[in-house]
XYZ file of C-alpha atoms in Angstrom:
391
model
C -0.006 0.022 0.030
C 3.144 2.952 0.824
C 4.356 1.883 -2.705
C 1.122 2.093 -4.314
C 0.390 5.555 -2.053
C 3.927 7.280 -3.118
C 3.403 6.411 -6.782
C 0.188 7.984 -6.699
C 1.770 11.258 -5.429
C 4.871 11.768 -7.567
C 2.911 10.289 -10.841
C 0.139 12.674 -9.494
C 2.442 15.594 -8.968
C 5.020 14.716 -12.065
C 2.197 14.538 -14.621
C -0.265 17.877 -13.021
C 3.785 19.445 -13.306
C 4.202 18.589 -17.042
C 0.234 19.213 -18.062
C 0.862 23.283 -16.357
C 3.882 24.048 -18.431
C 1.724 22.889 -21.653
C -0.314 25.743 -20.111
C -3.165 23.146 -20.135
C -4.725 22.128 -16.239
C -3.217 20.306 -14.010
C -6.280 17.769 -13.389
C -5.338 15.895 -16.946
C -2.614 15.112 -15.439
C -3.545 13.463 -12.775
C -5.460 11.520 -15.137
C -3.702 10.072 -17.008
C -1.011 8.965 -13.927
C -4.298 7.407 -12.758
C -4.909 5.352 -16.263
C -1.240 4.949 -16.312
C -0.955 3.329 -12.595
C -4.263 1.606 -12.606
C -4.415 -2.079 -13.688
C -5.959 -1.207 -17.783
C -1.624 -0.272 -17.837
C 0.665 -0.868 -15.496
C -1.254 -2.323 -12.667
C 0.910 -1.058 -10.523
C -1.467 -0.070 -7.794
C -2.554 -2.783 -4.934
C -5.720 -4.014 -4.457
C -6.433 -2.318 -1.018
C -5.933 1.068 -2.243
C -7.994 0.221 -4.771
C -10.300 -0.908 -2.681
C -10.166 2.466 -1.142
C -10.925 4.456 -3.815
C -14.376 4.602 -3.240
C -13.811 5.973 -0.062
C -10.739 8.188 -0.483
C -12.868 9.866 -3.081
C -15.046 10.800 -0.434
C -12.514 13.145 2.229
C -11.306 14.363 -0.958
C -14.539 15.488 -1.813
C -15.371 16.278 1.993
C -12.289 18.725 2.466
C -13.109 20.777 -1.249
C -16.514 21.301 0.397
C -15.861 21.656 3.192
C -14.071 24.779 2.173
C -16.878 25.892 -0.031
C -18.848 26.669 2.737
C -15.913 28.059 5.111
C -15.256 30.647 2.006
C -19.507 31.126 1.671
C -21.724 34.014 2.924
C -25.469 33.487 3.944
C -25.965 36.797 3.179
C -24.608 36.974 -0.126
C -26.683 33.307 -1.264
C -30.154 35.231 0.701
C -28.864 38.016 -1.912
C -28.334 35.594 -4.545
C -31.711 34.055 -4.251
C -33.518 32.311 -7.511
C -30.888 31.601 -9.430
C -28.987 29.205 -6.821
C -31.331 27.564 -6.203
C -32.683 26.623 -9.789
C -28.958 26.327 -10.925
C -29.775 23.310 -8.073
C -31.999 20.966 -10.219
C -32.852 22.747 -13.194
C -29.286 22.088 -15.631
C -29.676 18.659 -14.490
C -33.430 17.404 -14.770
C -32.902 18.828 -18.673
C -30.332 17.430 -19.317
C -31.668 13.990 -17.976
C -34.965 15.443 -20.641
C -32.435 15.566 -23.446
C -31.278 11.636 -21.914
C -35.235 10.659 -22.354
C -36.693 12.412 -25.716
C -32.826 11.610 -27.499
C -31.051 8.798 -25.838
C -33.413 5.494 -27.255
C -33.095 6.398 -30.563
C -29.551 6.937 -30.856
C -28.219 4.225 -28.496
C -30.903 1.530 -29.013
C -31.861 1.963 -25.240
C -35.297 2.003 -23.101
C -36.681 5.339 -22.465
C -36.101 3.714 -18.848
C -32.309 3.584 -19.323
C -32.060 6.643 -20.950
C -33.099 7.643 -18.087
C -30.631 5.893 -16.202
C -27.829 7.705 -18.021
C -29.632 10.901 -18.086
C -29.354 10.954 -13.967
C -25.705 9.342 -14.670
C -25.054 12.271 -16.943
C -26.876 15.105 -14.515
C -23.971 16.018 -11.663
C -21.317 18.846 -12.597
C -18.347 17.603 -11.376
C -17.921 19.793 -8.226
C -14.138 17.938 -7.630
C -13.238 20.503 -11.219
C -15.401 23.332 -10.612
C -15.512 24.323 -7.139
C -12.001 24.380 -5.755
C -11.353 27.253 -9.002
C -14.885 29.139 -7.644
C -13.550 29.177 -4.423
C -10.325 30.588 -5.376
C -11.963 33.666 -7.290
C -13.711 34.098 -4.082
C -10.670 34.040 -2.775
C -9.186 36.589 -5.035
C -11.998 38.320 -5.364
C -13.522 37.938 -9.046
C -17.507 38.171 -9.208
C -17.888 37.763 -5.470
C -20.112 41.081 -4.693
C -22.333 39.680 -7.715
C -22.145 36.622 -6.651
C -21.253 34.602 -9.196
C -19.348 31.657 -7.645
C -21.178 31.537 -4.712
C -24.438 30.848 -6.655
C -22.302 28.693 -8.622
C -21.126 26.660 -5.625
C -23.748 26.058 -4.404
C -25.623 24.626 -7.941
C -22.550 22.199 -8.301
C -23.020 21.026 -4.162
C -26.496 20.813 -4.441
C -27.120 19.196 -7.720
C -25.369 16.053 -7.410
C -27.602 14.967 -4.035
C -30.259 15.673 -6.760
C -29.829 12.959 -9.490
C -27.856 10.430 -6.807
C -31.401 10.078 -6.188
C -33.255 9.960 -9.444
C -29.986 7.324 -9.945
C -31.021 5.420 -6.921
C -34.583 5.393 -7.571
C -34.884 5.000 -11.227
C -32.037 1.839 -11.134
C -34.328 -0.061 -8.380
C -37.485 0.210 -11.120
C -34.942 -0.922 -13.615
C -34.430 -3.895 -11.184
C -38.044 -4.901 -10.953
C -38.787 -2.302 -8.515
C -42.147 -0.836 -7.976
C -42.637 3.599 -8.345
C -43.047 4.984 -4.630
C -43.588 8.604 -4.915
C -41.854 7.979 -1.471
C -38.538 7.989 -3.198
C -38.900 11.513 -4.756
C -39.972 12.565 -1.790
C -36.806 11.698 -0.472
C -35.042 14.114 -2.661
C -36.331 17.639 -1.230
C -35.900 15.805 2.121
C -32.635 15.025 1.791
C -32.015 18.520 0.927
C -33.510 20.018 3.514
C -32.264 18.158 6.206
C -29.075 17.962 4.890
C -28.714 21.974 5.121
C -30.665 21.599 8.390
C -28.466 19.400 10.524
C -25.093 20.791 9.034
C -25.845 24.237 9.904
C -27.225 23.916 13.835
C -24.139 21.246 14.079
C -21.679 24.457 12.501
C -23.870 27.059 15.587
C -22.727 24.619 17.646
C -19.324 23.828 16.855
C -18.779 27.656 16.585
C -20.148 28.338 19.988
C -17.311 25.597 21.103
C -14.704 27.664 18.809
C -15.195 30.799 20.553
C -15.198 29.161 24.626
C -12.322 26.476 24.039
C -9.231 27.785 22.998
C -6.757 26.043 20.476
C -4.901 25.976 17.371
C -6.264 26.406 13.897
C -5.211 23.307 12.902
C -7.040 21.317 15.592
C -9.654 22.956 15.177
C -9.792 22.053 11.486
C -8.512 18.212 13.438
C -12.410 18.381 14.271
C -14.186 19.756 11.987
C -12.245 17.171 9.137
C -13.515 14.417 11.727
C -17.177 15.518 12.101
C -17.855 15.999 8.612
C -16.860 12.267 7.500
C -19.610 11.610 9.576
C -21.683 13.977 8.576
C -21.090 11.970 4.457
C -21.506 8.300 6.354
C -24.516 9.487 8.849
C -26.992 9.806 5.166
C -26.181 6.229 4.911
C -28.654 5.193 7.335
C -30.670 8.435 7.577
C -33.055 10.778 4.522
C -29.391 13.094 5.204
C -27.545 14.869 2.178
C -23.730 14.375 4.152
C -22.164 16.896 1.696
C -24.974 19.673 2.225
C -24.738 19.438 5.475
C -20.762 19.551 4.961
C -20.970 22.415 3.751
C -23.748 23.817 5.433
C -22.026 23.792 8.696
C -18.769 25.470 7.129
C -21.561 28.699 6.290
C -22.768 27.981 9.842
C -18.706 28.793 10.765
C -18.627 31.548 8.515
C -21.761 33.278 9.875
C -21.045 32.942 13.552
C -17.088 33.024 13.089
C -16.176 34.985 9.678
C -12.506 36.024 10.443
C -11.599 32.120 11.807
C -13.652 30.938 8.843
C -11.385 32.854 6.418
C -8.317 31.465 7.796
C -9.696 27.631 8.396
C -10.851 28.141 4.569
C -6.495 29.149 4.069
C -5.686 25.312 5.518
C -8.480 23.535 4.049
C -6.823 25.223 0.609
C -3.587 23.787 1.774
C -5.326 20.014 2.664
C -6.713 19.940 -1.039
C -3.207 20.727 -2.814
C -3.072 16.385 -1.293
C -6.623 15.726 -1.307
C -6.609 17.031 -5.003
C -3.591 13.858 -6.332
C -5.797 11.598 -4.714
C -9.078 12.660 -6.168
C -7.378 12.371 -9.706
C -5.581 9.954 -9.693
C -7.814 7.474 -8.079
C -10.178 8.586 -11.101
C -8.119 7.854 -13.298
C -6.943 4.751 -12.167
C -11.591 4.155 -12.773
C -10.864 4.362 -16.217
C -11.382 1.309 -17.882
C -9.660 1.884 -22.213
C -11.403 -1.049 -23.455
C -14.997 1.096 -22.759
C -13.267 4.069 -24.405
C -12.699 2.324 -26.724
C -16.352 0.877 -27.840
C -18.049 3.806 -27.399
C -19.350 5.163 -30.860
C -19.842 8.458 -32.576
C -23.483 8.040 -31.130
C -22.817 7.869 -27.234
C -20.382 11.202 -28.208
C -22.938 12.573 -30.382
C -25.611 12.027 -27.025
C -22.699 13.288 -24.192
C -22.877 16.631 -26.368
C -26.651 16.949 -27.169
C -26.928 16.183 -23.733
C -24.929 19.069 -22.359
C -26.353 21.613 -25.002
C -30.191 21.216 -23.050
C -28.437 21.461 -19.909
C -26.915 24.755 -20.904
C -30.161 25.578 -21.735
C -31.227 25.225 -18.199
C -28.762 26.884 -17.733
C -29.075 29.523 -18.983
C -32.682 30.065 -17.907
C -31.458 30.237 -14.031
C -29.768 32.539 -14.311
C -31.818 35.031 -16.193
C -32.657 38.401 -14.909
C -29.524 38.014 -12.848
C -28.059 41.230 -13.734
C -24.877 39.824 -15.316
C -23.311 40.694 -18.400
C -23.170 38.531 -21.476
C -19.348 36.968 -20.234
C -20.194 36.427 -17.049
C -23.568 34.168 -18.275
C -20.904 32.334 -20.958
C -18.302 32.157 -17.616
C -21.520 30.565 -16.408
C -22.321 27.994 -18.894
C -18.671 26.593 -18.970
C -18.812 25.992 -15.418
C -21.375 24.142 -15.933
C -19.456 21.432 -18.685
C -16.747 19.392 -16.566
C -18.237 15.813 -14.885
C -16.024 13.623 -13.140
C -17.158 12.879 -9.253
C -20.232 11.651 -9.341
C -19.949 10.174 -12.889
C -16.976 7.596 -11.320
C -18.614 6.960 -8.435
C -21.721 5.552 -9.770
C -21.213 5.146 -12.816
C -20.470 1.283 -12.381
C -23.436 0.395 -10.282
C -25.920 -0.839 -12.352
C -23.272 -3.027 -14.295
C -22.656 -4.299 -10.638
C -26.485 -4.686 -10.400
C -26.864 -7.068 -13.208
C -28.453 -5.184 -15.503
C -29.031 -4.895 -18.640
C -27.761 -1.455 -19.570
C -24.949 -1.682 -17.234
C -21.923 -1.697 -19.997
C -23.303 1.260 -21.726
C -23.983 3.484 -18.229
C -20.318 2.698 -17.410
C -19.022 3.830 -20.769
C -21.154 6.770 -20.545
C -19.657 7.734 -17.405
C -16.537 6.704 -18.435
C -16.501 9.092 -22.395
C -18.022 12.001 -19.689
C -15.330 12.181 -17.987
C -12.620 12.205 -20.184
C -13.818 14.476 -22.627
C -15.902 17.098 -20.290
C -13.902 17.324 -16.897
C -9.998 18.510 -19.146
C -12.579 20.634 -21.437
C -14.340 22.423 -18.308
C -11.468 23.162 -16.811
C -9.431 24.602 -19.554
C -12.405 26.328 -20.657
C -13.260 27.599 -16.902
C -9.330 28.660 -17.066
C -8.981 30.616 -19.612
C -12.416 32.727 -19.602
C -11.932 33.422 -15.282
C -10.022 36.307 -14.693
C -10.909 37.465 -18.729
C -14.645 37.623 -18.633
C -15.725 38.205 -14.641
C -14.328 41.329 -13.283
C -12.218 41.720 -10.279
C -13.414 43.433 -6.934
C -12.741 46.770 -5.578
C -10.803 46.435 -2.522
C -8.930 42.976 -3.830
């Protein structure tokens, strides 16, 4: 295991550095590092690391979502209002609709299987977008207009929305029945996650005010609580990721100066977490599945993205953003990686007939959209978004 961890870190850093020198996003190099180290090429990663990759990716997600929460100001979210809420489900719904309408014709699947594909594809990758958006907040780009805050809220919540839909649809494909309770889980998990995380965040802020300790110890406690919150969603209708973000927002609300320092600590943690996340995502890529993908599958991916962009545009209409700012918002909805890597293989593991198609589509979406979205956001952030005064 130690050899595998060392190889993941060193190879991920090396490939990330190479691609940064080519003026390309570091995550592309990290994804390629994972492919090289993984079972499909060199196969040098210990099976214990591969079996733990899901949990390691969750820890990386917790770090970046926690940092996002600590960077978000509740007054900004209240001011943004409608578009932030709409971004949580409108773009994903439009993308799912595209698959339901066109995938049966293009990919020769049933309507239900098309809906499963749409649910897998419907999430934007917080691992790609949130680090870039939190850096915008730190550097003062678009903060007064609420652009990064609005996009972070949408990227964090649409994952919950599509995962609940996916679970329900996969259950139907496996022979289950339609239940209203299954669909009620979506708002239930979102609301309960927000409330649960906020309450715990308030208690933690009060504790930090009463008990003096170093910021490093505060970060350690926050990480431990966040892991428990993420674990808790497996036994109760609570969104763990939304709870993690809500806890950070609550701490920011009660202790803004401390929250700013803690956010900087999480930025340092992300340096290592990013390597593990994307190298391990790359290690899940099955080259044979990528080679099996036809033009129809790639075409369907882009049709889905077109619908998603339409849903995004509808969500941000009337926000007062100029054309360039709207274009940046549209670009931020392109990358897919985390959710697709996490759930893309589930139908195949369940023995469903659409399993290979779903997994292949998930892999293709990661390979194409993660680099495309990262490059697009990096290229347009400083050109299309104005830096606020006093930064």
